[in-house]
mmCIF file of C-alpha atoms in Angstrom:
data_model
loop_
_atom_site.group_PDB
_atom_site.id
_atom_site.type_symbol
_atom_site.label_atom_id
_atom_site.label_comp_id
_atom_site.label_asym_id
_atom_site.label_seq_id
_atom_site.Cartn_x
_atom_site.Cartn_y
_atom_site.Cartn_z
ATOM 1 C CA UNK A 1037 -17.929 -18.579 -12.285
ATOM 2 C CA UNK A 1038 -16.877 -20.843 -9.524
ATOM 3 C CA UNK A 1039 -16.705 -18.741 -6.002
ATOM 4 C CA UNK A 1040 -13.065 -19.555 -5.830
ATOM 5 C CA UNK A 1041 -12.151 -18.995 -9.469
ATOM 6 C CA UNK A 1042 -13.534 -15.120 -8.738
ATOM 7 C CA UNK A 1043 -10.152 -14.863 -6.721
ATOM 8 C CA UNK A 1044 -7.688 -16.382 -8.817
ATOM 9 C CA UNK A 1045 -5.228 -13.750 -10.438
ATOM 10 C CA UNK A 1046 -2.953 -16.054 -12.920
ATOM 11 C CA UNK A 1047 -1.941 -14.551 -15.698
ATOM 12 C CA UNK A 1048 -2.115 -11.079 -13.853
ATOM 13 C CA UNK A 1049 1.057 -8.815 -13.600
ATOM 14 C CA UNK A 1050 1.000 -7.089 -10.143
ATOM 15 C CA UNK A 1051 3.029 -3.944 -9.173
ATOM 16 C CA UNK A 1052 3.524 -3.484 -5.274
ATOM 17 C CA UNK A 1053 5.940 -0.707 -3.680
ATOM 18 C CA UNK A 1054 7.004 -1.100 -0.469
ATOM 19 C CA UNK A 1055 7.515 -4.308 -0.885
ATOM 20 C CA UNK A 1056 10.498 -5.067 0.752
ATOM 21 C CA UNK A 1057 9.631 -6.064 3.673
ATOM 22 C CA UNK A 1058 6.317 -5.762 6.012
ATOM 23 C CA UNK A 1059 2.771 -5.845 5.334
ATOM 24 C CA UNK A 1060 4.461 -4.650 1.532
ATOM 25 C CA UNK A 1061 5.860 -8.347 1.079
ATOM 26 C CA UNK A 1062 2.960 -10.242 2.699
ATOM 27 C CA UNK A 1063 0.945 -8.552 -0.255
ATOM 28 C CA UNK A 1064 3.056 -8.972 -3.004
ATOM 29 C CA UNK A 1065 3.318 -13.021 -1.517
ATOM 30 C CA UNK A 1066 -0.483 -12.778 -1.556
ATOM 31 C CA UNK A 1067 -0.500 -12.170 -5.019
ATOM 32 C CA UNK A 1068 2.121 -14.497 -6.058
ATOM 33 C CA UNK A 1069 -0.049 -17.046 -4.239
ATOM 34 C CA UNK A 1070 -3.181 -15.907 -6.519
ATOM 35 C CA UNK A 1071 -1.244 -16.352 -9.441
ATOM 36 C CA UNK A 1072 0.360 -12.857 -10.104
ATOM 37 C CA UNK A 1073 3.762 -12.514 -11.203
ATOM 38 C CA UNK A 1074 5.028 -9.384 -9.506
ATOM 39 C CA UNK A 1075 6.962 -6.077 -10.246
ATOM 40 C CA UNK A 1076 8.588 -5.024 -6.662
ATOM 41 C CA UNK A 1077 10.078 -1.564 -6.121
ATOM 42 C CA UNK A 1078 11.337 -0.120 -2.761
ATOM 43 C CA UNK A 1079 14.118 2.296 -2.267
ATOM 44 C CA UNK A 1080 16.112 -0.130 -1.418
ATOM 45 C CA UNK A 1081 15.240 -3.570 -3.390
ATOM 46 C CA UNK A 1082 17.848 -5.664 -3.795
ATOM 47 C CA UNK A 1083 17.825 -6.171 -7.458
ATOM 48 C CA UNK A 1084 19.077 -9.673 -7.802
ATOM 49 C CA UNK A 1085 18.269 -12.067 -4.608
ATOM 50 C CA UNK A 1086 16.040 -10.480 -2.226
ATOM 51 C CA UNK A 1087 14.054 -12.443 0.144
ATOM 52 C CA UNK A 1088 10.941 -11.236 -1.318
ATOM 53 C CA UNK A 1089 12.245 -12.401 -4.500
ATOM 54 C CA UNK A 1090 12.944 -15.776 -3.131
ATOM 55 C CA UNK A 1091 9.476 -16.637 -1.869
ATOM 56 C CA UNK A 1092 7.756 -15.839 -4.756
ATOM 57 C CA UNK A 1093 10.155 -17.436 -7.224
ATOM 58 C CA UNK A 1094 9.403 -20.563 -5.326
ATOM 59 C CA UNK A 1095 5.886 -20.199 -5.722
ATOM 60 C CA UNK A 1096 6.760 -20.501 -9.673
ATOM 61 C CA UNK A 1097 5.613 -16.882 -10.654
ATOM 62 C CA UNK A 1098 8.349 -14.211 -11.703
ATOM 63 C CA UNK A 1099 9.623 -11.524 -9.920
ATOM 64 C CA UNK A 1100 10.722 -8.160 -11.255
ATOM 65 C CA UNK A 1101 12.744 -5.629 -9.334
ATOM 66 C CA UNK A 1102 13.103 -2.069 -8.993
ATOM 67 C CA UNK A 1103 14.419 0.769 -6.846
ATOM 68 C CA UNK A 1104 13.029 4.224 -6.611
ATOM 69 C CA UNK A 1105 13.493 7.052 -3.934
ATOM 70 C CA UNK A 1106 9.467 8.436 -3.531
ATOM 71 C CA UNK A 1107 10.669 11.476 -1.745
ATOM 72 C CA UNK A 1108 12.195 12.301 -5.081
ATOM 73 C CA UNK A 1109 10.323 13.508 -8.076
ATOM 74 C CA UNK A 1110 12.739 13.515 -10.543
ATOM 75 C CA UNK A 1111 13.337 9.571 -9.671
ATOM 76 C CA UNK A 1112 9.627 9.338 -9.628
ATOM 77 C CA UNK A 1113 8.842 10.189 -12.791
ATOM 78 C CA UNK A 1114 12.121 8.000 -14.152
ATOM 79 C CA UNK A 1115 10.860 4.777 -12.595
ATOM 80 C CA UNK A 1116 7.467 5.534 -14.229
ATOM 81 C CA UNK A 1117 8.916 5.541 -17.662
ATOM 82 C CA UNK A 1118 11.034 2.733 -17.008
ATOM 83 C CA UNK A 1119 8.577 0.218 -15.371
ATOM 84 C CA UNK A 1120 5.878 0.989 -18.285
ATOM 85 C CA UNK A 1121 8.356 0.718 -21.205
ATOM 86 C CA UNK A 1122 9.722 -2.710 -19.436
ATOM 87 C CA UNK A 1123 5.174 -3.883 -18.676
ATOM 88 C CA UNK A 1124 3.311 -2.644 -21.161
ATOM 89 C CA UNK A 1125 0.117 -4.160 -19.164
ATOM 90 C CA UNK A 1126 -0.119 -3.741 -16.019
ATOM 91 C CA UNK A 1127 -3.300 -5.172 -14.268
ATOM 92 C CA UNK A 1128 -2.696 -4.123 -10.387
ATOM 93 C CA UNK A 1129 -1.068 -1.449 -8.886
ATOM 94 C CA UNK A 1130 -0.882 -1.683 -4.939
ATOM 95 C CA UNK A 1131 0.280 1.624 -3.553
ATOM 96 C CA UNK A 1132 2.164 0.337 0.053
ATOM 97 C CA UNK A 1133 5.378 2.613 0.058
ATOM 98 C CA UNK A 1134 4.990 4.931 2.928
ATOM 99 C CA UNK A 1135 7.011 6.573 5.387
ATOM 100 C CA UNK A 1136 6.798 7.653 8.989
ATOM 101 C CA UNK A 1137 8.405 10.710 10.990
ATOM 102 C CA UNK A 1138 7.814 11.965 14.557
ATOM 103 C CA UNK A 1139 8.097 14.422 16.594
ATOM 104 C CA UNK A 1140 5.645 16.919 18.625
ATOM 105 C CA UNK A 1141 4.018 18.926 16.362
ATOM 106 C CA UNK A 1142 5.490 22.137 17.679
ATOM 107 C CA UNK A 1143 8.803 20.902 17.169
ATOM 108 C CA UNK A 1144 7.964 19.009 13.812
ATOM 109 C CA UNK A 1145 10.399 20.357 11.277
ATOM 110 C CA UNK A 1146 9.997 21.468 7.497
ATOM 111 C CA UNK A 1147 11.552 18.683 6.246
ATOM 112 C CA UNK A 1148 9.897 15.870 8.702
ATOM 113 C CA UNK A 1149 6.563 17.296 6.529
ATOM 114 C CA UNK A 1150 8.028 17.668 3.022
ATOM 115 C CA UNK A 1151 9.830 14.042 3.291
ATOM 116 C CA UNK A 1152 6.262 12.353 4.753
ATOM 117 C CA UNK A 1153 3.958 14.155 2.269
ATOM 118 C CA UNK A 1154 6.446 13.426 -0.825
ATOM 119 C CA UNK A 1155 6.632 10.135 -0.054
ATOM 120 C CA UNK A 1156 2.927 8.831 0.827
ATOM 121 C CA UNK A 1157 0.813 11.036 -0.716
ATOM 122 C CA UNK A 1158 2.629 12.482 -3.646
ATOM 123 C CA UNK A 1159 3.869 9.552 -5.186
ATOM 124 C CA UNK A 1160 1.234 7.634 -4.798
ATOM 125 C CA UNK A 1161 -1.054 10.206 -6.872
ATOM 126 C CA UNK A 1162 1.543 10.461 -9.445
ATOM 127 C CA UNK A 1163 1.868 6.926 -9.943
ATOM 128 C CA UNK A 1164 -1.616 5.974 -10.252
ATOM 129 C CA UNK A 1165 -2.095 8.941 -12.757
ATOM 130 C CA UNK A 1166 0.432 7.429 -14.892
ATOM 131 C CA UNK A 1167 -0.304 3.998 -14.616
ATOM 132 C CA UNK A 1168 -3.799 4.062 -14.394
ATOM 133 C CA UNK A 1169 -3.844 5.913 -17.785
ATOM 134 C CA UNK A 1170 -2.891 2.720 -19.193
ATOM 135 C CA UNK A 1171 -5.869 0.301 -17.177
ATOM 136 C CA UNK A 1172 -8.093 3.455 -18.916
ATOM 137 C CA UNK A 1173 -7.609 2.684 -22.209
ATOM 138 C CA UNK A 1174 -7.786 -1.167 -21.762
ATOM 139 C CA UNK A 1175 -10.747 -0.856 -19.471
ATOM 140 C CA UNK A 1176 -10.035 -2.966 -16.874
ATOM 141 C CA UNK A 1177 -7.233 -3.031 -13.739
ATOM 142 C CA UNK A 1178 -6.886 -2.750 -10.030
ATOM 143 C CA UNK A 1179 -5.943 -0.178 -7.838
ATOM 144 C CA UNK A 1180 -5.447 -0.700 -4.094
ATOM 145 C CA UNK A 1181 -3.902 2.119 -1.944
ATOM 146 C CA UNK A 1182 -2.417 1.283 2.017
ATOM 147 C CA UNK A 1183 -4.131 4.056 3.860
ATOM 148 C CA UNK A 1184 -4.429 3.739 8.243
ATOM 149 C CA UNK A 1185 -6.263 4.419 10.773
ATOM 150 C CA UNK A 1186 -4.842 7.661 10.839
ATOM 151 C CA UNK A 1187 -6.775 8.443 7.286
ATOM 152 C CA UNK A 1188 -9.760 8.698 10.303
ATOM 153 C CA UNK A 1189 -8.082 9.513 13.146
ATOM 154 C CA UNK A 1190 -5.428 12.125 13.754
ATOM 155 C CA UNK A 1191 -2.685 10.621 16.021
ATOM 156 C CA UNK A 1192 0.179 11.620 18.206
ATOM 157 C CA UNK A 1193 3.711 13.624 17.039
ATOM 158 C CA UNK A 1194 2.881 12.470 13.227
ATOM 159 C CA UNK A 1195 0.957 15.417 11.610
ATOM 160 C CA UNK A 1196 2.777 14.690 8.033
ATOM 161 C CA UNK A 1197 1.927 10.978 8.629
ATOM 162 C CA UNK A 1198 -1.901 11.940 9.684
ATOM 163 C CA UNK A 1199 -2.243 14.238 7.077
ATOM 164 C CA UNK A 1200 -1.103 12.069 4.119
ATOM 165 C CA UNK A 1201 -3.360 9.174 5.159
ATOM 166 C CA UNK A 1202 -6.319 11.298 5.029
ATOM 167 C CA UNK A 1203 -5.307 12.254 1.591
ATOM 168 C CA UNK A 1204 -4.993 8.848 1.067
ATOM 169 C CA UNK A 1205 -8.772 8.329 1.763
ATOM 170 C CA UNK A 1206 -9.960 11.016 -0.425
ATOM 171 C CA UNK A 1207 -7.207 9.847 -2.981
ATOM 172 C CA UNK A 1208 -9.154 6.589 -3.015
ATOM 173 C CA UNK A 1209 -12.771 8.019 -3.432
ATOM 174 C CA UNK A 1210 -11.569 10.691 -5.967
ATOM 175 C CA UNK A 1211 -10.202 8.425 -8.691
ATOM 176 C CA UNK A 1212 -13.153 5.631 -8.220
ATOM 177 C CA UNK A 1213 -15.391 8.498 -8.958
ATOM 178 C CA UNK A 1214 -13.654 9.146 -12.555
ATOM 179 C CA UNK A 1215 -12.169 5.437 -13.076
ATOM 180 C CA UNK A 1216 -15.460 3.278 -11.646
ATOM 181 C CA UNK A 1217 -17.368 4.154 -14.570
ATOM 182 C CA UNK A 1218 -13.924 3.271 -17.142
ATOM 183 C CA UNK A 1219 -13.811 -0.774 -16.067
ATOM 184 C CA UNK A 1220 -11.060 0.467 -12.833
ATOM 185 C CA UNK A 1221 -11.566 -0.201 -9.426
ATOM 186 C CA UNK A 1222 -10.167 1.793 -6.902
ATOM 187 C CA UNK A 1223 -10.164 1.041 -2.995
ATOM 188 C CA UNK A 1224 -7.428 1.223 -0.270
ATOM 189 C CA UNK A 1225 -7.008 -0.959 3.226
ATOM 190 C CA UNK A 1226 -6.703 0.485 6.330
ATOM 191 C CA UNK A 1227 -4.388 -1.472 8.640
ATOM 192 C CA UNK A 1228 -4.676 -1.044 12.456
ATOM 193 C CA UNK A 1229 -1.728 -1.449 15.021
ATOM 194 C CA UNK A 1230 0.781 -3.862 13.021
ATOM 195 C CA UNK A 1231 3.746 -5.622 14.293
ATOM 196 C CA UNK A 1232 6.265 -3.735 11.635
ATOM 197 C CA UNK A 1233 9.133 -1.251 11.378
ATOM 198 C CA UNK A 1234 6.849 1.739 11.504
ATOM 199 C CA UNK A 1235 5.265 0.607 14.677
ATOM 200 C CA UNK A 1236 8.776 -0.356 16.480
ATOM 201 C CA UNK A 1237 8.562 3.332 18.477
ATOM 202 C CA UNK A 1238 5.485 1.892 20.006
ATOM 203 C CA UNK A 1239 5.378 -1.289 20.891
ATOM 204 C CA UNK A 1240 8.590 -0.293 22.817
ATOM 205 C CA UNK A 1241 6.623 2.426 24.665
ATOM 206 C CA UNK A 1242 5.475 -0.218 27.157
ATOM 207 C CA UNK A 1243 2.198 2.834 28.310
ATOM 208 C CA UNK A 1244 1.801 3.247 24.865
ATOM 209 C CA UNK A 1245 1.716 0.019 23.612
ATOM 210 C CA UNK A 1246 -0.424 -0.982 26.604
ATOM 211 C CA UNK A 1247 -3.315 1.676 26.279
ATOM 212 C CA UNK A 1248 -3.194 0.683 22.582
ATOM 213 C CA UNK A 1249 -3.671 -3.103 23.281
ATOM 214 C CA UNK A 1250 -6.486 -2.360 25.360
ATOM 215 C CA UNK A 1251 -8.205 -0.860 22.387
ATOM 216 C CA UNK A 1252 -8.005 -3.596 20.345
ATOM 217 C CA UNK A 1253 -11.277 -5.829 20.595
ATOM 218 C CA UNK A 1254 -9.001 -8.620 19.172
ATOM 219 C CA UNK A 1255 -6.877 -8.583 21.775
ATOM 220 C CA UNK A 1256 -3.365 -8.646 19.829
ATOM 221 C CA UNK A 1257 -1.365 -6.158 17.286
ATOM 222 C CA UNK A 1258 -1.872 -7.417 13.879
ATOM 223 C CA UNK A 1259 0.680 -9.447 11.757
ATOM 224 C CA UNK A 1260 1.158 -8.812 8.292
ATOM 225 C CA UNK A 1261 -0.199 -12.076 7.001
ATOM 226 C CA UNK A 1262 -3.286 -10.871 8.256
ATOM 227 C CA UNK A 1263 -3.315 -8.242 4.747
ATOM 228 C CA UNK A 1264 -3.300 -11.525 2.421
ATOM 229 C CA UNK A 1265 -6.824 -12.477 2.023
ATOM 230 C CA UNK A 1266 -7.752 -8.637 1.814
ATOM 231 C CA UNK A 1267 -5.125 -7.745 -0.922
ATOM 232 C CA UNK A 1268 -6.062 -10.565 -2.698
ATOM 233 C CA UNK A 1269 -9.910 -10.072 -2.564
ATOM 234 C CA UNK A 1270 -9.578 -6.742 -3.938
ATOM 235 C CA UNK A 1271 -7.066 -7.334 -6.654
ATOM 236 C CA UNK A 1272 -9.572 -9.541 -8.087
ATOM 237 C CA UNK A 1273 -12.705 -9.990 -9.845
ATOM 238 C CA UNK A 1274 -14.371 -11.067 -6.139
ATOM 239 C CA UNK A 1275 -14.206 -7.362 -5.828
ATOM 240 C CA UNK A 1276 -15.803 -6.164 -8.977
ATOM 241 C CA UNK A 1277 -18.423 -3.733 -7.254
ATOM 242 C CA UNK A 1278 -15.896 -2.119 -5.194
ATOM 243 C CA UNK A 1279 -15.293 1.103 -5.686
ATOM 244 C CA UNK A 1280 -13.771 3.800 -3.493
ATOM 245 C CA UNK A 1281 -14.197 1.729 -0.453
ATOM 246 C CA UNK A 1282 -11.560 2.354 2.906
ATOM 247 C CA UNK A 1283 -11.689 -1.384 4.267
ATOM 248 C CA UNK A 1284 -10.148 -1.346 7.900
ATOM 249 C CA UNK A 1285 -8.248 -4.356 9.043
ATOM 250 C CA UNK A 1286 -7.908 -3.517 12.607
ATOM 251 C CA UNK A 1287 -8.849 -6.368 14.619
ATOM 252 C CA UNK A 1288 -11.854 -4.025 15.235
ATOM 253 C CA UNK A 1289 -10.084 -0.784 16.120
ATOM 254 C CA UNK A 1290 -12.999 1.756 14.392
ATOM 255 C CA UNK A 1291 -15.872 -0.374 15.450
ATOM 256 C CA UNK A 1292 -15.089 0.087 19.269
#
């Protein structure tokens, strides 16, 4: 097979959550680009019109959109149902929806945890179980999970956040150890320091954002068009010997 023909993904159906908006979008774009048409789910998808709709309509693929609280299991479990009833096959799942609360640990309340932990680990888990039962019995599909630096590091006033990125990492390495073997692939990507919503709180802490920036071999925060080429390298058969693999994109955070 021709080296670029390894990453094309048309006639591939691709489910991203999270993808509203943020690195989320620029993956579900990626895809588009590849060839994937794309189910998108966020809480709060528009379901008729949505910018993210809009770009990948005009790159002739088809866009499918859905809405689903994480924090909620009952929803959870609905959307599950629904989205596998509506796409029988489903070749990629890309795990992005996540959520981000802080405050000092000693102060960090109940529900800061619960919310944080529902959201980005335990939905996650659930919904590869359920679709990944499906890429099982076909014996082939994709799974890509957003983990963070924080699945190796252990950060500042975000001990929900810390702690459900490092279950993201084990996540990762858990189901390629059962699913490699089945014709699955299972890996996650690691962003550093990027320019989005959850990283607002700090690049408007100008010590913060400073000390971080002088971290950053690179030299800059990271944009999330810098998550295309990765998301599309490992939703495709360029990645076939992948499995279980964390891949940082950090501008070189971990290797300083």
């Amino acid at each position: 097979m021709a080296i670029l023909d390894l990453f094309n993904l048309k006639g591939k159906i691709a489910l991203v959550t999270g993808c509203k908006r943020g690195i989320g979008k620029a993956m579900a774009e990626a895809l588009a680009e590849a060839g994937a048409d794309i189910i998108g789910v966020s809480a709060n998808l528009e379901l008729d019109g949505s910018e993210v709709e809009g770009s990948i309509t005009a790159l002739g693929r088809k866009f499918y959109a859905y809405q689903c609280d994480f924090s909620d299991r009952a929803s959870l479990k609905a959307f599950c149902e629904k989205v596998k009833a509506d796409h029988p096959v489903i070749d990629i799942l890309v795990n992005n929806a996540g959520t981000i609360l802080r405050k000092p640990i000693a102060e960090h309340p109940d529900e800061y945890w619960d919310e944080v932990i529902a959201v980005n680990q335990s939905a996650p888990f659930i919904l590869t179980r359920e679709i990944g039962k499906d890429m099982i019995e076909r014996g082939s599909g994709k799974i890509i999970f957003t983990a963070s630096l924080l699945t190796f590091q252990g950060g500042i006033t975000v001990p929900g956040y810390a702690a459900s990125k490092g279950a993201i990492g084990q996540l990762t390495k858990a189901f390629a150890n059962e699913w490699a073997s089945k014709g699955v692939n299972v890996n996650a990507i690691a962003p550093g320091y990027i320019s989005t919503d959850n990283t607002t709180a700090l690049r408007a802490d100008e010590n913060r954002s400073r000390s971080i920036m002088e971290r950053i071999p690179a030299g800059r925060w990271g944009e999330a068009e810098d998550f295309k080429g990765p998301i599309v390298f490992l939703a495709s058969d360029a990645s076939s010997y992948m499995h279980g693999t964390v891949m940082t994109v950090d501008g070189g955070w971990m290797g300083r």
